[in-house]
Coordinates of N, CA and C in Angstrom, one line a residue:
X1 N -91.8 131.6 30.5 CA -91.3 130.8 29.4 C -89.7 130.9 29.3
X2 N -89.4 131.9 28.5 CA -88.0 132.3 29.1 C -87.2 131.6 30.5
X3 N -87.5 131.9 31.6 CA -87.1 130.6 32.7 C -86.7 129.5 32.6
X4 N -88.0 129.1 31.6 CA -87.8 127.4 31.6 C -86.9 126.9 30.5
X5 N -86.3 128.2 29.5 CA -85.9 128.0 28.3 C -84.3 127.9 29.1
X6 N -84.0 129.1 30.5 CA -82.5 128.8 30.7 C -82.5 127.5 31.5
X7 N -83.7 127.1 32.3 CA -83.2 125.8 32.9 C -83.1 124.7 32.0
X8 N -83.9 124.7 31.0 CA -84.0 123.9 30.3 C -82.4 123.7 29.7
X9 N -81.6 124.9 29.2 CA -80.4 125.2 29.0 C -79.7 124.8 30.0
X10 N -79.3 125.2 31.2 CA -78.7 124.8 32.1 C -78.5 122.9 32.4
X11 N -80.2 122.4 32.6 CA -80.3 121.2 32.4 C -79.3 120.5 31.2
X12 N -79.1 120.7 30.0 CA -78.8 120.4 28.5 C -77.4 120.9 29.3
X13 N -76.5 121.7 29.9 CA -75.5 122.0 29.9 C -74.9 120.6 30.8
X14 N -75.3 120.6 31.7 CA -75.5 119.9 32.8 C -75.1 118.7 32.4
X15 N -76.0 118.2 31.8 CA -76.3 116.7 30.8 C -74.8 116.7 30.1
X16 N -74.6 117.3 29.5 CA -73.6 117.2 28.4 C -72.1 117.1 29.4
X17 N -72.0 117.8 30.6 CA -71.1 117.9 31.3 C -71.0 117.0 31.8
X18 N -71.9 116.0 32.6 CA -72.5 114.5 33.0 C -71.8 113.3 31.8
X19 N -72.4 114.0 30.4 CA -71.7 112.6 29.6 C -70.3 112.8 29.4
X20 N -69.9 113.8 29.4 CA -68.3 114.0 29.3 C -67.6 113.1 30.3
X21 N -68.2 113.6 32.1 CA -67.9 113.2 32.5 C -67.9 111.4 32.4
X22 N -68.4 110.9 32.3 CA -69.1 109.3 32.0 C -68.1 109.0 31.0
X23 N -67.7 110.1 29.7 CA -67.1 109.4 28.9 C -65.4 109.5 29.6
X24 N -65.3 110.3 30.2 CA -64.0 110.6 30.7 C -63.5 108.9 31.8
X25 N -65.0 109.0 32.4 CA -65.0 107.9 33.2 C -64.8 106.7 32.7
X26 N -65.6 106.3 31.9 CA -65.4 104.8 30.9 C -64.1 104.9 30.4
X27 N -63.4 105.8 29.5 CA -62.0 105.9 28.9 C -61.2 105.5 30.3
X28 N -61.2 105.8 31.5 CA -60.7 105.7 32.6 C -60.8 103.7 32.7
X29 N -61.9 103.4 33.0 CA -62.2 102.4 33.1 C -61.6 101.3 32.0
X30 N -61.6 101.6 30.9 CA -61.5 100.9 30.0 C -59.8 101.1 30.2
X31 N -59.3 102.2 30.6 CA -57.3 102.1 30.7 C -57.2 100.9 31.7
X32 N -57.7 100.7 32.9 CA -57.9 100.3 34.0 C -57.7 98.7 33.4
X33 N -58.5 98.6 32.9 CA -59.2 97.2 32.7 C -57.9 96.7 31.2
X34 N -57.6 97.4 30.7 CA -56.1 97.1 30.1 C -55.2 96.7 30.7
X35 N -55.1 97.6 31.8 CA -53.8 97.3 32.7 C -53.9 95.5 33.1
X36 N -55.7 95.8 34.0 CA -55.9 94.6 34.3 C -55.2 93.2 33.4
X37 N -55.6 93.2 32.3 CA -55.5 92.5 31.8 C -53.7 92.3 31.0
X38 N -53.1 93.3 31.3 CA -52.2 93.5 31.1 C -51.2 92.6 31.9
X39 N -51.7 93.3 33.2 CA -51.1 92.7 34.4 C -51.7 91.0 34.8
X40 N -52.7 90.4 34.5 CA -53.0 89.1 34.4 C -52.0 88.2 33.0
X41 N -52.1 88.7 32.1 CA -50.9 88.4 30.9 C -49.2 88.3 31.4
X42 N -49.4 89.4 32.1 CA -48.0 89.3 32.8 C -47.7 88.5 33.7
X43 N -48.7 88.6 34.7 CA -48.6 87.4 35.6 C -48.7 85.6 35.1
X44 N -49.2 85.3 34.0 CA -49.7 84.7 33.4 C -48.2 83.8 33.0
X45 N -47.7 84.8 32.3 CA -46.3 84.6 31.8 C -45.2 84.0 33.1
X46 N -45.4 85.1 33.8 CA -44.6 84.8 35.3 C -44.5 83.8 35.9
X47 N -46.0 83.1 36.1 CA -45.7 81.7 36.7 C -45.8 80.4 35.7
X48 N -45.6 80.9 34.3 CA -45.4 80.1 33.4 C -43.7 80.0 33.6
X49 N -43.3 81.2 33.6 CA -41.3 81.0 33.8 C -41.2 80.0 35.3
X50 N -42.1 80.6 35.4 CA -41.8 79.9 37.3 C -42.0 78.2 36.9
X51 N -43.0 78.5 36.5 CA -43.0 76.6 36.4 C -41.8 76.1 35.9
X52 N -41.2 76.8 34.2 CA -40.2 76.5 33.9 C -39.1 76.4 34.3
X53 N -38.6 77.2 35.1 CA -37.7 77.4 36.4 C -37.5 75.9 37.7
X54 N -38.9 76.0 37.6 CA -39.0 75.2 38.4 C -38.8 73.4 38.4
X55 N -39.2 73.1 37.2 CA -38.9 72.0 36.3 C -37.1 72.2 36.0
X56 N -36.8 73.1 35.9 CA -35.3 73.6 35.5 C -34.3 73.1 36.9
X57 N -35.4 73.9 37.8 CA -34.4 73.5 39.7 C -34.5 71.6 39.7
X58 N -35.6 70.9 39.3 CA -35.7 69.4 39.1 C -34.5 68.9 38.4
X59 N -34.5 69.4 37.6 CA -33.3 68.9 36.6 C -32.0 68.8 37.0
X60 N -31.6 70.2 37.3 CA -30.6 70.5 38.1 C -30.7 69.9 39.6
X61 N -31.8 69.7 40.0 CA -31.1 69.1 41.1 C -30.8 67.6 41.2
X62 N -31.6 66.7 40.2 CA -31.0 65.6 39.6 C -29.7 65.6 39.0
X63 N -29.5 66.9 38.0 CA -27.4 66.8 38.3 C -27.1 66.5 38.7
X64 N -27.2 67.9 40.0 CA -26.4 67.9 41.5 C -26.1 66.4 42.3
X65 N -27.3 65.6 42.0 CA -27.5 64.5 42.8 C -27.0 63.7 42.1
X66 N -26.3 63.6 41.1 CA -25.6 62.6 40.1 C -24.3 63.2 40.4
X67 N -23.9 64.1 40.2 CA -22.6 65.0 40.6 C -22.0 64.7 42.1
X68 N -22.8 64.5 43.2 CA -22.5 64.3 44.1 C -22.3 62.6 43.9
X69 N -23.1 61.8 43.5 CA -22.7 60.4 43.4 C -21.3 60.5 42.6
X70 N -20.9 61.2 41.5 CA -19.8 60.8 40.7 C -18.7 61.7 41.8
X71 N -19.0 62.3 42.6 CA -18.1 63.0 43.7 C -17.7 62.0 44.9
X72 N -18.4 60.9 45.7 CA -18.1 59.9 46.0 C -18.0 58.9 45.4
X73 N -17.8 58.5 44.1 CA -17.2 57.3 43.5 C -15.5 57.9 43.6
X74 N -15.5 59.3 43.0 CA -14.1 59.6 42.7 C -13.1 59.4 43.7
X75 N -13.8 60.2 45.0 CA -13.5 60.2 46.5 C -12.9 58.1 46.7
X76 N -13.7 57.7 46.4 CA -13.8 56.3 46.6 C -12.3 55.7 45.7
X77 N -12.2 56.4 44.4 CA -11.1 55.9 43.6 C -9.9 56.5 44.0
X78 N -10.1 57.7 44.3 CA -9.0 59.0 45.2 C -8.4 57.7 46.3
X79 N -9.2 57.3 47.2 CA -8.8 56.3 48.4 C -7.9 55.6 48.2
X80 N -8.6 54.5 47.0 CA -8.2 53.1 46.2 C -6.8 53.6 45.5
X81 N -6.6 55.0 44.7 CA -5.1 55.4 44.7 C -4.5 55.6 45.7
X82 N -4.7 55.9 46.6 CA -3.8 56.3 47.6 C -3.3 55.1 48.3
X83 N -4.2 54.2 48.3 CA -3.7 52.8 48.5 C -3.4 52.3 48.2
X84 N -3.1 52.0 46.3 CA -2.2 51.9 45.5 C -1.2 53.0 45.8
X85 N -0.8 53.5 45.7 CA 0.4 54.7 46.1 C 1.6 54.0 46.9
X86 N 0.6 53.1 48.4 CA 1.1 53.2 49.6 C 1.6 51.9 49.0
X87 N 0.9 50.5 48.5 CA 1.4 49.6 48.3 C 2.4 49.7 47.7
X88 N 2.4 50.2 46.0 CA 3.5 50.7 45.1 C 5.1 50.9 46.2
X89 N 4.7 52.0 46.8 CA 6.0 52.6 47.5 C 6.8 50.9 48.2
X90 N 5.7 50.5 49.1 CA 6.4 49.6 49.6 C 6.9 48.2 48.6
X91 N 6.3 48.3 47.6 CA 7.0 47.2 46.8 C 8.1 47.9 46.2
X92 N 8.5 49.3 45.6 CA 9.2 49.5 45.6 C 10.8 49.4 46.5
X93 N 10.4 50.2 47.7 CA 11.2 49.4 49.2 C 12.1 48.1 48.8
X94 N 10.8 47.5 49.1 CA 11.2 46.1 48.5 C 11.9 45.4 47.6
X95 N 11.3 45.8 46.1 CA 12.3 45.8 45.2 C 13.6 46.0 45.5
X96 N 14.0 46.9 46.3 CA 15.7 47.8 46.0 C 16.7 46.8 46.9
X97 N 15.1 45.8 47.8 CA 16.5 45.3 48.8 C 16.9 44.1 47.7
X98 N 16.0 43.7 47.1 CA 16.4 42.4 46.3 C 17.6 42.1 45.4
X99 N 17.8 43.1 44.8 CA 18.9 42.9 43.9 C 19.0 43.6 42.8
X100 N 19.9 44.2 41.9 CA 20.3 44.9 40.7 C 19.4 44.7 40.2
X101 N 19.4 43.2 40.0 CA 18.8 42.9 38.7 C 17.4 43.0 38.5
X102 N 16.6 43.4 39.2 CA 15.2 44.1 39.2 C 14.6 45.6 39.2
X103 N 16.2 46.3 38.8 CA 16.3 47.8 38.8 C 14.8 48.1 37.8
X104 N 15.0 47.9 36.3 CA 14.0 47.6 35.5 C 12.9 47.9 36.2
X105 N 12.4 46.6 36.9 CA 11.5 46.8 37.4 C 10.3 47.5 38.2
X106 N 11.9 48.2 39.0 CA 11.9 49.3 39.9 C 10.8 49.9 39.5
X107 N 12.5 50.8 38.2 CA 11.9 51.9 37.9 C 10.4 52.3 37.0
X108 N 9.8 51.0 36.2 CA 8.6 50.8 36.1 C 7.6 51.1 37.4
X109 N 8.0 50.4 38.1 CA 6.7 51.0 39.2 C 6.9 52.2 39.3
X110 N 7.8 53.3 39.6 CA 7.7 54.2 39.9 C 7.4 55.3 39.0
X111 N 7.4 55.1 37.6 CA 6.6 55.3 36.2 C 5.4 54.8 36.7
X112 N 4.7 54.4 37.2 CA 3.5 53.8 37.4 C 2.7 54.3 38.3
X113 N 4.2 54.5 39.6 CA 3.3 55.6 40.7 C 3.2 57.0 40.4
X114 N 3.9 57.1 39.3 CA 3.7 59.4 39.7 C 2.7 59.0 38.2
X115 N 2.5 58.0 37.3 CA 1.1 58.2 37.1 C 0.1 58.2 37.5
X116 N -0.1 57.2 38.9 CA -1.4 57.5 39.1 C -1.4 58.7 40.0
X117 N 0.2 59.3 40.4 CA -0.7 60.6 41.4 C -1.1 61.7 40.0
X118 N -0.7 61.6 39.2 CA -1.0 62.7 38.2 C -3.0 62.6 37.7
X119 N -3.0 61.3 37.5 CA -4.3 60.9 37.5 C -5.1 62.0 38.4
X120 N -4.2 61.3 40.2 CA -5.3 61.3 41.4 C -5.1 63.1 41.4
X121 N -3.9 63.8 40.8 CA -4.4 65.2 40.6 C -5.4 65.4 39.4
X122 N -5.1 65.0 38.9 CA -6.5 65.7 37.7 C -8.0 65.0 38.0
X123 N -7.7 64.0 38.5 CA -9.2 63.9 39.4 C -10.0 65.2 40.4
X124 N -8.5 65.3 41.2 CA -8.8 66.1 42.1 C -10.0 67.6 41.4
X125 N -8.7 68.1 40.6 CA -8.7 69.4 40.0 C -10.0 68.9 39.0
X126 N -10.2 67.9 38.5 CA -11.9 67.8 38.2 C -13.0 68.0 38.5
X127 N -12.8 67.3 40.2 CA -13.9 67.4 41.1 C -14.4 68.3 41.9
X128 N -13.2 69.2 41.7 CA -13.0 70.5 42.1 C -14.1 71.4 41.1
X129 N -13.5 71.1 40.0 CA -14.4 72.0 38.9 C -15.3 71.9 38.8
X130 N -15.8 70.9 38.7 CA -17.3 70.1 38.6 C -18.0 70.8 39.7
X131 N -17.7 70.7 40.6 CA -18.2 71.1 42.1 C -18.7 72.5 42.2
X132 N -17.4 73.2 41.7 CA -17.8 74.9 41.8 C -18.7 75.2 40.0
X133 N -18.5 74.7 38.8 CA -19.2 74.8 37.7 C -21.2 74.8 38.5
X134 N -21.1 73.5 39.1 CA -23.1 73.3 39.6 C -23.3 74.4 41.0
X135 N -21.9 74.7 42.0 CA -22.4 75.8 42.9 C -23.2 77.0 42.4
X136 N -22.3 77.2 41.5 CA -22.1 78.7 40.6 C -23.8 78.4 39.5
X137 N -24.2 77.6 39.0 CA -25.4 77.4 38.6 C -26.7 77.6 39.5
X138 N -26.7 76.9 40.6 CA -27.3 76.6 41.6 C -27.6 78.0 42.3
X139 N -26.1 78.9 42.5 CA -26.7 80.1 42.6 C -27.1 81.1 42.0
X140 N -26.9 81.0 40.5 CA -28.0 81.4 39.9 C -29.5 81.1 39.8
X141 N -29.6 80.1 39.3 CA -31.1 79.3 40.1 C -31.8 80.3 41.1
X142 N -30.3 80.2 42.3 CA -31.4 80.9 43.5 C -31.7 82.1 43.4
X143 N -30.9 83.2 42.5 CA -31.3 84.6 42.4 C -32.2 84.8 41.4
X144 N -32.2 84.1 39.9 CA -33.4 84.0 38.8 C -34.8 83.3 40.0
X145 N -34.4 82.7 40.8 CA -35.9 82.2 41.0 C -36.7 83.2 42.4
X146 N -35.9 84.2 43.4 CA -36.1 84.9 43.7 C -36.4 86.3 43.4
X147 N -35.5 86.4 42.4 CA -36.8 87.8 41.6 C -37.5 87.4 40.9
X148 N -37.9 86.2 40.5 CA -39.3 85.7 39.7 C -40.3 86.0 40.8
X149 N -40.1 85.5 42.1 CA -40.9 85.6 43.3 C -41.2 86.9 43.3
X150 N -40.2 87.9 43.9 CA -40.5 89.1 43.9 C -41.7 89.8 42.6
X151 N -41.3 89.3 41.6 CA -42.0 90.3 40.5 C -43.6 89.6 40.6
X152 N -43.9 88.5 40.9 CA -45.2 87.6 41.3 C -45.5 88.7 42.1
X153 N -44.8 88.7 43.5 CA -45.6 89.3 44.7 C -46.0 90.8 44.2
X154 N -45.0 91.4 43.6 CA -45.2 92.7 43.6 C -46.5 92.6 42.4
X155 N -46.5 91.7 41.2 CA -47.9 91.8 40.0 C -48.9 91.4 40.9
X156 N -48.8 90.4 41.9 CA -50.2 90.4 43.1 C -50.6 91.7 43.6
X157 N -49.6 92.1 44.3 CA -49.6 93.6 45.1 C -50.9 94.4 44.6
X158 N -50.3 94.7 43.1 CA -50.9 95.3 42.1 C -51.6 94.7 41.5
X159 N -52.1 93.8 41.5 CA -53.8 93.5 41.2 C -54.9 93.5 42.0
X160 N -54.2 93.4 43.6 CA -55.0 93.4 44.7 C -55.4 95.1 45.0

């Protein structure tokens, strides 16, 4: 009797050691399964930015693609001055052989030409800016949307 009282004990030790373990296990399980969910929430979020991001690269690249049309209109008006420039000059030429009495008039065109080169510089220096302002976005874009990628692959990584 005695025998059966320590196995009986040992059994009951046993048991109790078993649910500990079990509960150690489930508490385990249950961290796990937070994370899980942790890490789905996160990911969740992640390709929610990414979509937004990505609607964002649409946008932007509809700028870009407006930016570059207003970059060849400019280009196109840049030309059309410089063709005015060249005519100007020669009607000037011309003017000086005619006579005094169109000095006046001269010097009006030539008030007329160093405006439009002032113009065709602040075009310039515009298009300039405009240009590097959407680079300078654009590569941002590409580095926000590259560690979005990274942090995706690496929350895959870790769920797999």
């Amino acid at each position: 009797m005695e025998q059966h009282q320590v196995i009986v004990k040992k059994l009951k030790n046993e048991n109790e050691k078993i649910k500990e373990i079990n509960q150690t296990n489930r508490s385990k399980i249950e961290s796990q399964e937070q994370m899980i969910n942790q890490s789905r929430q996160t990911l969740e979020l992640k390709e929610n930015q990414l979509q937004n991001l990505e609607k964002e690269k649409v946008e932007l690249d509809i700028k870009i693609e407006s930016l570059l049309q207003k970059n060849t209109n400019l280009d196109t008006q840049l030309q059309n001055v410089v063709q005015q420039n060249a005519l100007l000059d020669k009607e000037i030429n011309d003017l000086n052989d005619i006579n005094q009495k169109h000095q006046q008039r001269i010097d009006r065109s030539q008030q007329s030409l160093e405006l439009v080169k002032n113009q065709m510089k602040n075009l310039e220096k515009e298009k300039d800016e405009e240009i590097n302002k959407y680079k300078l976005m654009s590569d941002e874009y590409k580095e926000k949307y590259t560690e979005l990628l990274n942090i995706i692959n690496n929350n895959n990584e870790k769920t797999n």
